Amino acid sequence: MQELTLKWTESDLERIETIREQQPSKHPGTVRLGRDPTTCDIIFKDQTVSRLHVEIFYDRRRGSFCLRNLKPDNPPMVDEQIVGSGEVTLSSGNIIHLGQIEIKVIAPVTPTILHPPQPRTPRQPPVQQNIESTILRPPQRPSGPTPPSPLPVLSPNTYALQCPNQQCKNPDARRIVPYEYLGQTCPWCGTDLANAGSILLPRGSS
């Protein structure tokens, strides 16, 4: 039986999940990843992951596991390449990004378990290549609908928040707010951004 094992860290816990060919799932033939426990088989809590983000399945014709994007406005990345549409094959060593979550494709392990982080003695300095998986916590700012001056410049190919308030006074028609405001309030209308959706800014956006 073919297997594919995924490994990532979320909320300071190391998680390992093994996907097997033809394993039982909520959508037969595929294993779906996202935040929605009613439609997904592998559940995430991180708000940058979409409710239904991607699905992984075994393609007998190709003889390998494949990943398919289910969220066009929040596409995943495999080895730093955006998967906008269609499918991409997976193999050991691939790095998958769902929002801010970095998932490593590794050799299969049995059984699937949830591991607490191992203590480090002595404490090691952060490794440069893992900087993408680090979630930077923003400094505490006063709440209220007073926009910062100046507002941080948003670079293309980065994640940002979208204010859920349709009446938001944001001068950007897309109601884009820097990702640093996650868990705070919108600087234009004061709406709570704790559950705001995340989007990936395409090239050419600012």
PDB file of C-alpha atoms in Angstrom:
ATOM      1  CA  MET A   1       0.000   0.000   0.000  1.00  0.00           C
ATOM      2  CA  GLN A   2       1.303   3.440  -0.975  1.00  0.00           C
ATOM      3  CA  GLU A   3       1.851   5.985   1.820  1.00  0.00           C
ATOM      4  CA  LEU A   4       2.751   9.659   2.140  1.00  0.00           C
ATOM      5  CA  THR A   5       3.724  11.212   5.476  1.00  0.00           C
ATOM      6  CA  LEU A   6       3.344  14.908   6.375  1.00  0.00           C
ATOM      7  CA  LYS A   7       5.091  16.649   9.269  1.00  0.00           C
ATOM      8  CA  TRP A   8       4.540  20.178  10.603  1.00  0.00           C
ATOM      9  CA  THR A   9       4.422  22.260  13.791  1.00  0.00           C
ATOM     10  CA  GLU A  10       1.326  24.137  14.957  1.00  0.00           C
ATOM     11  CA  SER A  11       0.697  25.790  18.343  1.00  0.00           C
ATOM     12  CA  ASP A  12       4.107  24.509  19.540  1.00  0.00           C
ATOM     13  CA  LEU A  13       3.096  20.898  18.818  1.00  0.00           C
ATOM     14  CA  GLU A  14       4.799  18.699  16.253  1.00  0.00           C
ATOM     15  CA  ARG A  15       2.239  16.813  14.168  1.00  0.00           C
ATOM     16  CA  ILE A  16       2.757  13.828  11.888  1.00  0.00           C
ATOM     17  CA  GLU A  17       0.019  12.430   9.637  1.00  0.00           C
ATOM     18  CA  THR A  18       0.359   9.508   7.216  1.00  0.00           C
ATOM     19  CA  ILE A  19      -1.908   9.381   4.167  1.00  0.00           C
ATOM     20  CA  ARG A  20      -2.512   5.949   2.641  1.00  0.00           C
ATOM     21  CA  GLU A  21      -3.882   4.925  -0.715  1.00  0.00           C
ATOM     22  CA  GLN A  22      -7.648   4.248  -0.525  1.00  0.00           C
ATOM     23  CA  GLN A  23      -7.831   5.091   3.192  1.00  0.00           C
ATOM     24  CA  PRO A  24     -11.314   5.944   4.555  1.00  0.00           C
ATOM     25  CA  SER A  25     -12.058   9.672   4.353  1.00  0.00           C
ATOM     26  CA  LYS A  26     -14.942  12.161   4.319  1.00  0.00           C
ATOM     27  CA  HIS A  27     -14.530  12.490   0.549  1.00  0.00           C
ATOM     28  CA  PRO A  28     -13.693   8.983  -0.797  1.00  0.00           C
ATOM     29  CA  GLY A  29     -10.547   8.865  -2.890  1.00  0.00           C
ATOM     30  CA  THR A  30      -8.980  12.005  -1.400  1.00  0.00           C
ATOM     31  CA  VAL A  31      -7.787  13.341   1.954  1.00  0.00           C
ATOM     32  CA  ARG A  32      -8.759  16.977   2.476  1.00  0.00           C
ATOM     33  CA  LEU A  33      -6.833  19.536   4.554  1.00  0.00           C
ATOM     34  CA  GLY A  34      -8.226  22.727   6.119  1.00  0.00           C
ATOM     35  CA  ARG A  35      -9.849  24.250   9.211  1.00  0.00           C
ATOM     36  CA  ASP A  36     -13.391  22.893   8.740  1.00  0.00           C
ATOM     37  CA  PRO A  37     -13.795  19.642  10.732  1.00  0.00           C
ATOM     38  CA  THR A  38     -17.019  18.787   8.879  1.00  0.00           C
ATOM     39  CA  THR A  39     -15.367  18.576   5.439  1.00  0.00           C
ATOM     40  CA  CYS A  40     -11.669  17.985   6.171  1.00  0.00           C
ATOM     41  CA  ASP A  41      -9.790  14.894   7.333  1.00  0.00           C
ATOM     42  CA  ILE A  42      -6.671  16.718   8.569  1.00  0.00           C
ATOM     43  CA  ILE A  43      -7.665  19.759  10.642  1.00  0.00           C
ATOM     44  CA  PHE A  44      -5.665  22.949  11.256  1.00  0.00           C
ATOM     45  CA  LYS A  45      -6.348  25.778  13.711  1.00  0.00           C
ATOM     46  CA  ASP A  46      -4.161  28.466  12.117  1.00  0.00           C
ATOM     47  CA  GLN A  47      -6.362  31.226  10.660  1.00  0.00           C
ATOM     48  CA  THR A  48      -4.162  31.589   7.547  1.00  0.00           C
ATOM     49  CA  VAL A  49      -5.269  28.098   6.496  1.00  0.00           C
ATOM     50  CA  SER A  50      -8.579  28.132   4.598  1.00  0.00           C
ATOM     51  CA  ARG A  51     -11.579  26.162   5.841  1.00  0.00           C
ATOM     52  CA  LEU A  52     -11.210  23.835   2.830  1.00  0.00           C
ATOM     53  CA  HIS A  53      -7.717  24.407   1.437  1.00  0.00           C
ATOM     54  CA  VAL A  54      -6.307  21.400  -0.507  1.00  0.00           C
ATOM     55  CA  GLU A  55      -6.832  17.703  -1.108  1.00  0.00           C
ATOM     56  CA  ILE A  56      -4.218  14.958  -1.515  1.00  0.00           C
ATOM     57  CA  PHE A  57      -4.875  11.752  -3.430  1.00  0.00           C
ATOM     58  CA  TYR A  58      -2.974   8.851  -4.984  1.00  0.00           C
ATOM     59  CA  ASP A  59      -2.836   8.872  -8.785  1.00  0.00           C
ATOM     60  CA  ARG A  60      -2.303   5.296 -10.028  1.00  0.00           C
ATOM     61  CA  ARG A  61      -1.512   6.511 -13.544  1.00  0.00           C
ATOM     62  CA  ARG A  62       1.353   8.664 -12.290  1.00  0.00           C
ATOM     63  CA  GLY A  63       2.285   6.255  -9.524  1.00  0.00           C
ATOM     64  CA  SER A  64       2.506   9.063  -6.968  1.00  0.00           C
ATOM     65  CA  PHE A  65       0.504  11.210  -4.564  1.00  0.00           C
ATOM     66  CA  CYS A  66      -0.802  14.533  -5.910  1.00  0.00           C
ATOM     67  CA  LEU A  67      -1.977  17.791  -4.327  1.00  0.00           C
ATOM     68  CA  ARG A  68      -4.935  19.755  -5.711  1.00  0.00           C
ATOM     69  CA  ASN A  69      -5.773  23.375  -4.764  1.00  0.00           C
ATOM     70  CA  LEU A  70      -9.348  23.913  -3.496  1.00  0.00           C
ATOM     71  CA  LYS A  71      -9.003  27.624  -2.582  1.00  0.00           C
ATOM     72  CA  PRO A  72      -8.088  29.748  -5.650  1.00  0.00           C
ATOM     73  CA  ASP A  73      -7.947  33.022  -3.667  1.00  0.00           C
ATOM     74  CA  ASN A  74      -5.580  31.487  -1.044  1.00  0.00           C
ATOM     75  CA  PRO A  75      -3.453  29.081  -3.097  1.00  0.00           C
ATOM     76  CA  PRO A  76      -0.959  26.694  -1.510  1.00  0.00           C
ATOM     77  CA  MET A  77       2.720  26.617  -2.451  1.00  0.00           C
ATOM     78  CA  VAL A  78       4.905  23.561  -3.073  1.00  0.00           C
ATOM     79  CA  ASP A  79       8.649  24.248  -2.943  1.00  0.00           C
ATOM     80  CA  GLU A  80       7.902  28.000  -3.162  1.00  0.00           C
ATOM     81  CA  GLN A  81       5.837  27.551  -6.358  1.00  0.00           C
ATOM     82  CA  ILE A  82       2.201  28.667  -6.229  1.00  0.00           C
ATOM     83  CA  VAL A  83      -0.299  25.935  -7.121  1.00  0.00           C
ATOM     84  CA  GLY A  84      -2.996  28.106  -8.666  1.00  0.00           C
ATOM     85  CA  SER A  85      -4.935  25.416 -10.504  1.00  0.00           C
ATOM     86  CA  GLY A  86      -4.561  21.829 -11.571  1.00  0.00           C
ATOM     87  CA  GLU A  87      -2.453  19.325  -9.650  1.00  0.00           C
ATOM     88  CA  VAL A  88       1.148  18.846  -8.584  1.00  0.00           C
ATOM     89  CA  THR A  89       2.857  15.552  -7.717  1.00  0.00           C
ATOM     90  CA  LEU A  90       4.383  15.135  -4.257  1.00  0.00           C
ATOM     91  CA  SER A  91       7.502  13.291  -3.163  1.00  0.00           C
ATOM     92  CA  SER A  92       9.724  13.033  -0.099  1.00  0.00           C
ATOM     93  CA  GLY A  93      11.467  16.343   0.587  1.00  0.00           C
ATOM     94  CA  ASN A  94       8.749  18.638  -0.782  1.00  0.00           C
ATOM     95  CA  ILE A  95       7.774  21.658   1.334  1.00  0.00           C
ATOM     96  CA  ILE A  96       4.073  22.589   1.267  1.00  0.00           C
ATOM     97  CA  HIS A  97       2.818  25.954   2.535  1.00  0.00           C
ATOM     98  CA  LEU A  98      -0.829  26.360   3.569  1.00  0.00           C
ATOM     99  CA  GLY A  99      -1.029  29.989   4.649  1.00  0.00           C
ATOM    100  CA  GLN A 100       1.709  30.399   7.282  1.00  0.00           C
ATOM    101  CA  ILE A 101       1.893  26.643   8.014  1.00  0.00           C
ATOM    102  CA  GLU A 102       4.949  24.851   6.584  1.00  0.00           C
ATOM    103  CA  ILE A 103       4.445  21.115   5.962  1.00  0.00           C
ATOM    104  CA  LYS A 104       7.300  18.749   5.124  1.00  0.00           C
ATOM    105  CA  VAL A 105       6.772  15.606   3.053  1.00  0.00           C
ATOM    106  CA  ILE A 106       8.880  12.885   4.689  1.00  0.00           C
ATOM    107  CA  ALA A 107       9.334   9.125   4.561  1.00  0.00           C
ATOM    108  CA  PRO A 108       6.325   7.167   5.913  1.00  0.00           C
ATOM    109  CA  VAL A 109       6.148   6.470   9.642  1.00  0.00           C
ATOM    110  CA  THR A 110       3.797   4.242  11.622  1.00  0.00           C
ATOM    111  CA  PRO A 111       1.701   4.922  13.608  1.00  0.00           C
ATOM    112  CA  THR A 112       0.316   8.440  13.158  1.00  0.00           C
ATOM    113  CA  ILE A 113       0.864  10.235  16.457  1.00  0.00           C
ATOM    114  CA  LEU A 114       0.818  13.690  17.991  1.00  0.00           C
ATOM    115  CA  HIS A 115       4.168  14.614  19.557  1.00  0.00           C
ATOM    116  CA  PRO A 116       4.890  17.404  22.049  1.00  0.00           C
ATOM    117  CA  PRO A 117       7.963  19.466  21.158  1.00  0.00           C
ATOM    118  CA  GLN A 118      11.226  17.947  22.367  1.00  0.00           C
ATOM    119  CA  PRO A 119      13.218  20.056  24.874  1.00  0.00           C
ATOM    120  CA  ARG A 120      16.426  21.514  23.508  1.00  0.00           C
ATOM    121  CA  THR A 121      19.549  21.363  25.643  1.00  0.00           C
ATOM    122  CA  PRO A 122      21.354  23.620  25.129  1.00  0.00           C
ATOM    123  CA  ARG A 123      18.998  26.052  23.389  1.00  0.00           C
ATOM    124  CA  GLN A 124      19.939  26.307  19.736  1.00  0.00           C
ATOM    125  CA  PRO A 125      19.873  29.597  17.812  1.00  0.00           C
ATOM    126  CA  PRO A 126      17.134  29.834  15.157  1.00  0.00           C
ATOM    127  CA  VAL A 127      18.038  28.309  11.796  1.00  0.00           C
ATOM    128  CA  GLN A 128      17.819  30.757   8.909  1.00  0.00           C
ATOM    129  CA  GLN A 129      15.990  28.423   6.496  1.00  0.00           C
ATOM    130  CA  ASN A 130      13.084  27.941   8.957  1.00  0.00           C
ATOM    131  CA  ILE A 131      12.257  31.634   9.076  1.00  0.00           C
ATOM    132  CA  GLU A 132       9.264  31.103   6.744  1.00  0.00           C
ATOM    133  CA  SER A 133       7.513  28.896   9.327  1.00  0.00           C
ATOM    134  CA  THR A 134       7.898  31.468  12.127  1.00  0.00           C
ATOM    135  CA  ILE A 135       4.753  33.451  12.883  1.00  0.00           C
ATOM    136  CA  LEU A 136       5.766  36.926  13.982  1.00  0.00           C
ATOM    137  CA  ARG A 137       3.538  38.342  16.673  1.00  0.00           C
ATOM    138  CA  PRO A 138       2.714  42.026  16.131  1.00  0.00           C
ATOM    139  CA  PRO A 139       3.390  44.583  18.863  1.00  0.00           C
ATOM    140  CA  GLN A 140       0.393  45.638  20.930  1.00  0.00           C
ATOM    141  CA  ARG A 141      -1.323  48.649  19.399  1.00  0.00           C
ATOM    142  CA  PRO A 142      -4.209  50.731  20.686  1.00  0.00           C
ATOM    143  CA  SER A 143      -7.526  49.417  19.377  1.00  0.00           C
ATOM    144  CA  GLY A 144      -9.823  51.700  17.451  1.00  0.00           C
ATOM    145  CA  PRO A 145     -10.540  52.827  13.903  1.00  0.00           C
ATOM    146  CA  THR A 146      -7.528  55.163  13.608  1.00  0.00           C
ATOM    147  CA  PRO A 147      -5.423  54.033  10.616  1.00  0.00           C
ATOM    148  CA  PRO A 148      -1.640  54.006  11.142  1.00  0.00           C
ATOM    149  CA  SER A 149       0.477  56.666   9.484  1.00  0.00           C
ATOM    150  CA  PRO A 150       2.159  55.592   7.390  1.00  0.00           C
ATOM    151  CA  LEU A 151       0.545  52.187   6.659  1.00  0.00           C
ATOM    152  CA  PRO A 152       3.106  49.362   6.031  1.00  0.00           C
ATOM    153  CA  VAL A 153       3.758  48.689   2.340  1.00  0.00           C
ATOM    154  CA  LEU A 154       2.360  45.304   1.297  1.00  0.00           C
ATOM    155  CA  SER A 155       4.661  43.312  -0.969  1.00  0.00           C
ATOM    156  CA  PRO A 156       3.392  40.923  -3.684  1.00  0.00           C
ATOM    157  CA  ASN A 157       3.397  37.184  -2.976  1.00  0.00           C
ATOM    158  CA  THR A 158       2.730  37.801   0.754  1.00  0.00           C
ATOM    159  CA  TYR A 159      -0.332  37.122   2.893  1.00  0.00           C
ATOM    160  CA  ALA A 160      -2.671  39.870   4.109  1.00  0.00           C
ATOM    161  CA  LEU A 161      -6.010  40.045   5.908  1.00  0.00           C
ATOM    162  CA  GLN A 162      -9.345  41.090   4.392  1.00  0.00           C
ATOM    163  CA  CYS A 163     -11.653  43.101   6.662  1.00  0.00           C
ATOM    164  CA  PRO A 164     -15.023  41.276   6.896  1.00  0.00           C
ATOM    165  CA  ASN A 165     -16.951  44.572   7.208  1.00  0.00           C
ATOM    166  CA  GLN A 166     -18.496  45.316   3.792  1.00  0.00           C
ATOM    167  CA  GLN A 167     -18.905  48.977   4.864  1.00  0.00           C
ATOM    168  CA  CYS A 168     -15.238  49.361   5.845  1.00  0.00           C
ATOM    169  CA  LYS A 169     -13.780  52.802   5.063  1.00  0.00           C
ATOM    170  CA  ASN A 170     -10.523  51.253   3.853  1.00  0.00           C
ATOM    171  CA  PRO A 171      -9.390  53.252   0.761  1.00  0.00           C
ATOM    172  CA  ASP A 172      -8.389  49.930  -0.831  1.00  0.00           C
ATOM    173  CA  ALA A 173     -11.532  48.476  -2.462  1.00  0.00           C
ATOM    174  CA  ARG A 174     -10.391  44.985  -1.471  1.00  0.00           C
ATOM    175  CA  ARG A 175     -10.382  45.998   2.234  1.00  0.00           C
ATOM    176  CA  ILE A 176      -6.779  44.748   2.570  1.00  0.00           C
ATOM    177  CA  VAL A 177      -5.217  45.018   6.051  1.00  0.00           C
ATOM    178  CA  PRO A 178      -1.580  44.061   6.901  1.00  0.00           C
ATOM    179  CA  TYR A 179      -1.304  40.562   8.395  1.00  0.00           C
ATOM    180  CA  GLU A 180       0.228  42.086  11.560  1.00  0.00           C
ATOM    181  CA  TYR A 181      -3.320  43.146  12.546  1.00  0.00           C
ATOM    182  CA  LEU A 182      -4.488  39.522  13.080  1.00  0.00           C
ATOM    183  CA  GLY A 183      -6.240  39.397  16.468  1.00  0.00           C
ATOM    184  CA  GLN A 184      -6.664  43.211  16.577  1.00  0.00           C
ATOM    185  CA  THR A 185      -9.227  45.540  15.045  1.00  0.00           C
ATOM    186  CA  CYS A 186      -9.416  47.064  11.572  1.00  0.00           C
ATOM    187  CA  PRO A 187      -7.642  50.464  11.633  1.00  0.00           C
ATOM    188  CA  TRP A 188     -10.352  51.965   9.370  1.00  0.00           C
ATOM    189  CA  CYS A 189     -13.616  50.702  10.867  1.00  0.00           C
ATOM    190  CA  GLY A 190     -12.743  49.035  14.191  1.00  0.00           C
ATOM    191  CA  THR A 191     -14.063  45.582  13.140  1.00  0.00           C
ATOM    192  CA  ASP A 192     -12.532  42.626  15.035  1.00  0.00           C
ATOM    193  CA  LEU A 193     -10.027  40.866  12.733  1.00  0.00           C
ATOM    194  CA  ALA A 194      -9.650  37.693  14.847  1.00  0.00           C
ATOM    195  CA  ASN A 195     -11.576  35.668  12.241  1.00  0.00           C
ATOM    196  CA  ALA A 196     -10.668  37.704   9.169  1.00  0.00           C
ATOM    197  CA  GLY A 197      -9.896  35.710   6.035  1.00  0.00           C
ATOM    198  CA  SER A 198      -6.390  35.721   4.587  1.00  0.00           C
ATOM    199  CA  ILE A 199      -5.499  36.250   0.938  1.00  0.00           C
ATOM    200  CA  LEU A 200      -2.282  35.981  -1.061  1.00  0.00           C
ATOM    201  CA  LEU A 201      -1.403  39.221  -2.805  1.00  0.00           C
ATOM    202  CA  PRO A 202      -0.590  38.518  -6.490  1.00  0.00           C
ATOM    203  CA  ARG A 203       2.348  40.065  -8.247  1.00  0.00           C
ATOM    204  CA  GLY A 204       1.665  43.638  -9.225  1.00  0.00           C
ATOM    205  CA  SER A 205      -0.377  44.329  -6.000  1.00  0.00           C
ATOM    206  CA  SER A 206       0.681  46.933  -3.415  1.00  0.00           C
TER     207      SER A 206
END
